[in-house]
Amino acid sequence: MRRSDLFATVSKESVSDADCRSEELAIKAGLIHSYGSGTFGYTHLGKKVLDNIEEVIRDEIDEVAQEVRMNLLQTSKLWKESGRWKDFEGEEFFHFKNRDDKDFCLAATHEEAVVGMARKFVRSYRDLDFTVYQIGRKFRDDHARKGLLRAKEFTMKDAYSFHRNEDKLDRKFEEMMEVYRRIFDRIGLEYSVVGADNGSMGGDTSREFIAEAEVGSDTYMKCRGCEFGTKNLEASECRECGSELEKVNGIEVGHCFKLGTRYSSSMNLDFTTEEGENKSVVMGCYGIGVSRLISAIIEQSNDDQGITWNREVAAFDTAVVLASEEEKACNKAEKIYQDLSEEEEILLYEGEMSIGEKFAEADLIGVNRKVIVGNNFLENGVIEVEDRTGHTELVKEVAK
Amino acid sequence: MRRSDLFATVSKESVSDADCRSEELAIKAGLIHSYGSGTFGYTHLGKKVLDNIEEVIRDEIDEVAQEVRMNLLQTSKLWKESGRWKDFEGEEFFHFKNRDDKDFCLAATHEEAVVGMARKFVRSYRDLDFTVYQIGRKFRDDHARKGLLRAKEFTMKDAYSFHRNEDKLDRKFEEMMEVYRRIFDRIGLEYSVVGADNGSMGGDTSREFIAEAEVGSDTYMKCRGCEFGTKNLEASECRECGSELEKVNGIEVGHCFKLGTRYSSSMNLDFTTEEGENKSVVMGCYGIGVSRLISAIIEQSNDDQGITWNREVAAFDTAVVLASEEEKACNKAEKIYQDLSEEEEILLYEGEMSIGEKFAEADLIGVNRKVIVGNNFLENGVIEVEDRTGHTELVKEVAK
């Protein structure tokens, strides 16, 4: 894409009302547009980052679950069955009556909806086990702050697994934990796996994936030696490896939870066992805060120049920067742009902006590799390939 | 995917409360799950069909526009600027106060939101022209009926173009019309292009794409000779080609609209011209009813056995049907399934269901090609490849 065609609100000014580094950089880099009140729009640049993260998630999770899509606008019916409708009063759910005076709410979570769908499908043990997921919007009437970290409208990946018994759930739970590790590793996030309640790893019904970050609202004990952590702030050494723990703040980015029969029993999601008995389906649920991940990554990966995401996440991994007005250089930059574009989408900085502005913006938005066509090309036929750390290689041809 | 693993609510019973053929088939084929009140969930099967349609749209529209994503939960601020907030009373917009007594609404359309985002970006004529689009949810407090044709929550593709002047808008409008033709052609929809108001094709500010269907709520005059139609029910011959017109019902599936400065002037989306003047940006908007397309296609493409969509749209273009219990046949079916799966996702019918059930279900959900491994293979080494019309070819090897 040519920079001159890009719809992006990249700003030279500092962002005055941002209350953390990730919000400041996301707005300054033109990824998102704040509509106020914790609601955001994504520019093309931001949408590409979000798409890249979603693609990694789908790529990994499609191995173990099927994608579905549930409704965001929900009637009170299923929430009354589960017993949670009454919890809405004064809480962080958006609920309202429509013009026919019927009760609706916006989905803050989808346990009720997925059980409503699954019970059309599940009759016998032969219909189990299965796992479904979706990537979509959620709504919470939260007091918005810190940009995408706490928003009224946000994107989540939520998965739900359905089982004949606890053993099958346990196996799925571990499988999902592995999927989560691969996802967070691929997008370049450092995280701890934290037992949600008692901090012990054995027999937990819930584990959180927490990314260390100063601005995070979760405080936990992070292990210096392994991936585990604990919310027990009294603990001093890791139960898994014995290493020292340190107290840090973090952002909850994922959560795996053994629901058991909490929803299936209240909502009559039953199945007939091989022996002909009637039993409640055993369930698990697994969430990832997708839009929040953008902020979590930026919090962990930025420098004075801007965002430093990895190849999987960057909106543009490579930018071709024209650093001369000579026709020969223009033609060469255009040629390189066309060649590289055969493999992936490339950002091309042509005219209009100064060379300094081009460099600064590419660093700000997190381009990993700048292919520079300027005086060095005109004088020596050499192209400069600069990585995000400033390290430059001189090449005759740019490798795809 | 193995049929036994598929989460789909395919039903052998008829669907009693459906009020048109497309709703009946979408529910019976297990594409969607009705939550009541015009809100639906998509099973894996339905999500695949929706994804396929979205993919065709993106594939065509990415050539002429950039994808963005806007907020579904909106504050009253921008709607008050455009003057449309007062239109909400008693109308088909969901609006409510949150727990802090602030006014919110659910996006029924995104003109306000896109102008709010664009005016952060547009300063001078150099920032124009550009076009953005999104594919996402919309909400309307409509009296739900006919399944996905009139739902409270639905999916739309909406695009917005921003121009220096009317000429540039006119050119974009024609370009977008061509994109729309390619999209609807690829998904196998028959449509008319209808001037929305006066039926004349010259100088119209709006054109609708309408798919002929008995259940459609739009009545129009369809030309028997060309693609055009008119809403002027008094007209007897086509203004474009002179052919006879016939009065039919249809479903509005697309709409291209020249907004002009309606929103940019009320919401101060201005730019500085080359001559240094201040002018309002000239806008166009372009919608496609994405989820409604599923119903429109089914209305036009079904037979006694079920849905008959084309290759671009079908959830599974090919199913491998095992029609024998012999090990040799099982192995062959598995081998063909593995081979074909290298190219695209294939549905494999193994055990459990009867052969008749397998055939009936594949036809119901709109599989285009059944690769049958049964007695003919065991006796003669021959595989039967049956298309959706029942035409069968006998082959030794199945081509990918």
Short mmCIF file of C-alpha atoms in Angstrom, two decimals, chain A residues 1 5-9 33 35 37 39-44 47 50 54 66-73 75 78 90-92 94 96 98-100 104 106 113 116-118 120-121 126 130 132 137 139 141 143 152-153 155 352, chain B residues 1 5-9 33 35 37 39-44 47 50 54 66-73 75 78 90-92 94 96 98-100 104 106 113 116-118 120-121 126 130 132 137 139 141 143 152-153 155 352:
data_model
loop_
_atom_site.label_atom_id
_atom_site.label_comp_id
_atom_site.label_asym_id
_atom_site.label_seq_id
_atom_site.Cartn_x
_atom_site.Cartn_y
_atom_site.Cartn_z
CA MET A 1 0.00 0.00 0.00
CA ASP A 5 -3.39 6.13 0.00
CA LEU A 6 -3.46 4.95 3.59
CA PHE A 7 -6.36 6.05 5.74
CA ALA A 8 -4.59 6.41 9.07
CA THR A 9 -4.65 9.11 11.65
CA HIS A 33 -9.80 6.41 17.03
CA TYR A 35 -15.08 7.97 20.31
CA SER A 37 -16.50 6.49 26.83
CA THR A 39 -15.53 2.96 22.58
CA PHE A 40 -13.04 2.88 19.75
CA GLY A 41 -12.92 2.64 16.00
CA TYR A 42 -10.05 0.92 14.21
CA THR A 43 -8.42 2.59 11.22
CA HIS A 44 -7.09 0.39 8.43
CA LYS A 47 -7.69 -3.32 11.76
CA LEU A 50 -6.27 -6.83 15.05
CA GLU A 54 -7.04 -12.94 15.19
CA GLN A 66 -14.98 -25.11 15.49
CA GLU A 67 -15.78 -21.49 14.84
CA VAL A 68 -19.37 -20.33 15.37
CA ARG A 69 -20.97 -16.93 15.82
CA MET A 70 -23.44 -15.94 18.48
CA ASN A 71 -25.77 -12.98 18.94
CA LEU A 72 -24.68 -9.76 20.61
CA LEU A 73 -28.22 -8.54 21.20
CA THR A 75 -33.26 -11.38 25.13
CA LEU A 78 -31.77 -17.60 28.63
CA GLY A 90 -26.57 -2.07 39.09
CA GLU A 91 -23.90 -4.21 37.49
CA GLU A 92 -21.73 -3.88 34.44
CA PHE A 94 -25.97 -3.05 29.39
CA PHE A 96 -32.71 -2.08 28.28
CA ASN A 98 -37.00 -2.14 23.28
CA ARG A 99 -39.97 -0.24 21.87
CA ASP A 100 -42.22 -3.24 22.51
CA PHE A 104 -32.77 -7.10 26.06
CA LEU A 106 -25.82 -6.77 25.22
CA ALA A 113 -26.13 -18.28 24.35
CA GLY A 116 -29.02 -22.39 24.21
CA MET A 117 -27.49 -23.38 20.90
CA ALA A 118 -25.84 -26.59 22.10
CA LYS A 120 -30.57 -28.13 20.16
CA PHE A 121 -27.71 -30.34 19.12
CA ARG A 126 -22.41 -39.77 20.71
CA PHE A 130 -16.94 -30.95 21.02
CA VAL A 132 -16.78 -24.25 19.68
CA ARG A 137 -17.55 -8.17 20.39
CA PHE A 139 -19.96 -5.14 26.00
CA ASP A 141 -20.71 -0.93 31.26
CA HIS A 143 -15.64 2.80 33.78
CA LYS A 152 -17.05 -0.62 27.11
CA GLU A 153 -16.90 -2.45 23.79
CA THR A 155 -13.18 -8.01 21.22
CA GLU A 352 5.30 14.46 0.17
CA MET B 1 -14.06 -32.32 8.52
CA ASP B 5 -17.16 -34.05 14.55
CA LEU B 6 -19.33 -31.33 13.04
CA PHE B 7 -21.28 -29.13 15.41
CA ALA B 8 -24.40 -28.55 13.33
CA THR B 9 -28.04 -28.76 14.19
CA HIS B 33 -30.03 -21.18 15.44
CA TYR B 35 -32.81 -17.24 19.68
CA SER B 37 -36.95 -11.97 18.32
CA THR B 39 -31.65 -12.73 16.73
CA PHE B 40 -29.69 -15.68 15.43
CA GLY B 41 -26.58 -17.65 16.16
CA TYR B 42 -24.53 -19.26 13.39
CA THR B 43 -23.34 -22.83 13.76
CA HIS B 44 -20.02 -23.81 12.23
CA LYS B 47 -20.43 -19.41 9.84
CA LEU B 50 -21.19 -16.33 5.94
CA GLU B 54 -17.63 -12.14 3.20
CA GLN B 66 -9.65 0.00 2.86
CA GLU B 67 -11.13 -2.06 5.63
CA VAL B 68 -11.73 -0.38 8.98
CA ARG B 69 -13.85 -1.23 11.99
CA MET B 70 -16.21 1.05 13.83
CA ASN B 71 -17.96 0.89 17.17
CA LEU B 72 -21.36 -0.78 17.62
CA LEU B 73 -22.06 0.88 20.96
CA THR B 75 -22.81 7.68 22.44
CA LEU B 78 -22.18 12.44 16.97
CA GLY B 90 -40.36 5.72 18.58
CA GLU B 91 -38.20 4.58 15.68
CA GLU B 92 -36.25 1.45 14.90
CA PHE B 94 -32.12 0.71 20.05
CA PHE B 96 -30.84 3.45 26.26
CA ASN B 98 -26.18 3.29 30.92
CA ARG B 99 -25.76 3.10 34.70
CA ASP B 100 -24.21 6.57 34.69
CA PHE B 104 -26.13 5.31 24.14
CA LEU B 106 -26.61 0.59 18.97
CA ALA B 113 -19.16 7.22 13.19
CA GLY B 116 -16.25 11.31 13.31
CA MET B 117 -13.22 9.21 12.40
CA ALA B 118 -12.55 10.83 9.02
CA LYS B 120 -9.43 13.49 12.47
CA PHE B 121 -7.71 12.55 9.25
CA ARG B 126 -4.19 16.01 -0.51
CA PHE B 130 -10.37 7.68 -0.18
CA VAL B 132 -13.24 2.82 3.67
CA ARG B 137 -23.10 -6.03 12.86
CA PHE B 139 -29.03 -3.39 14.99
CA ASP B 141 -35.58 -2.63 16.52
CA HIS B 143 -40.49 -6.48 13.85
CA LYS B 152 -32.96 -7.21 14.81
CA GLU B 153 -29.25 -8.00 14.56
CA THR B 155 -24.46 -8.21 9.23
CA GLU B 352 -23.41 -44.04 12.07
#
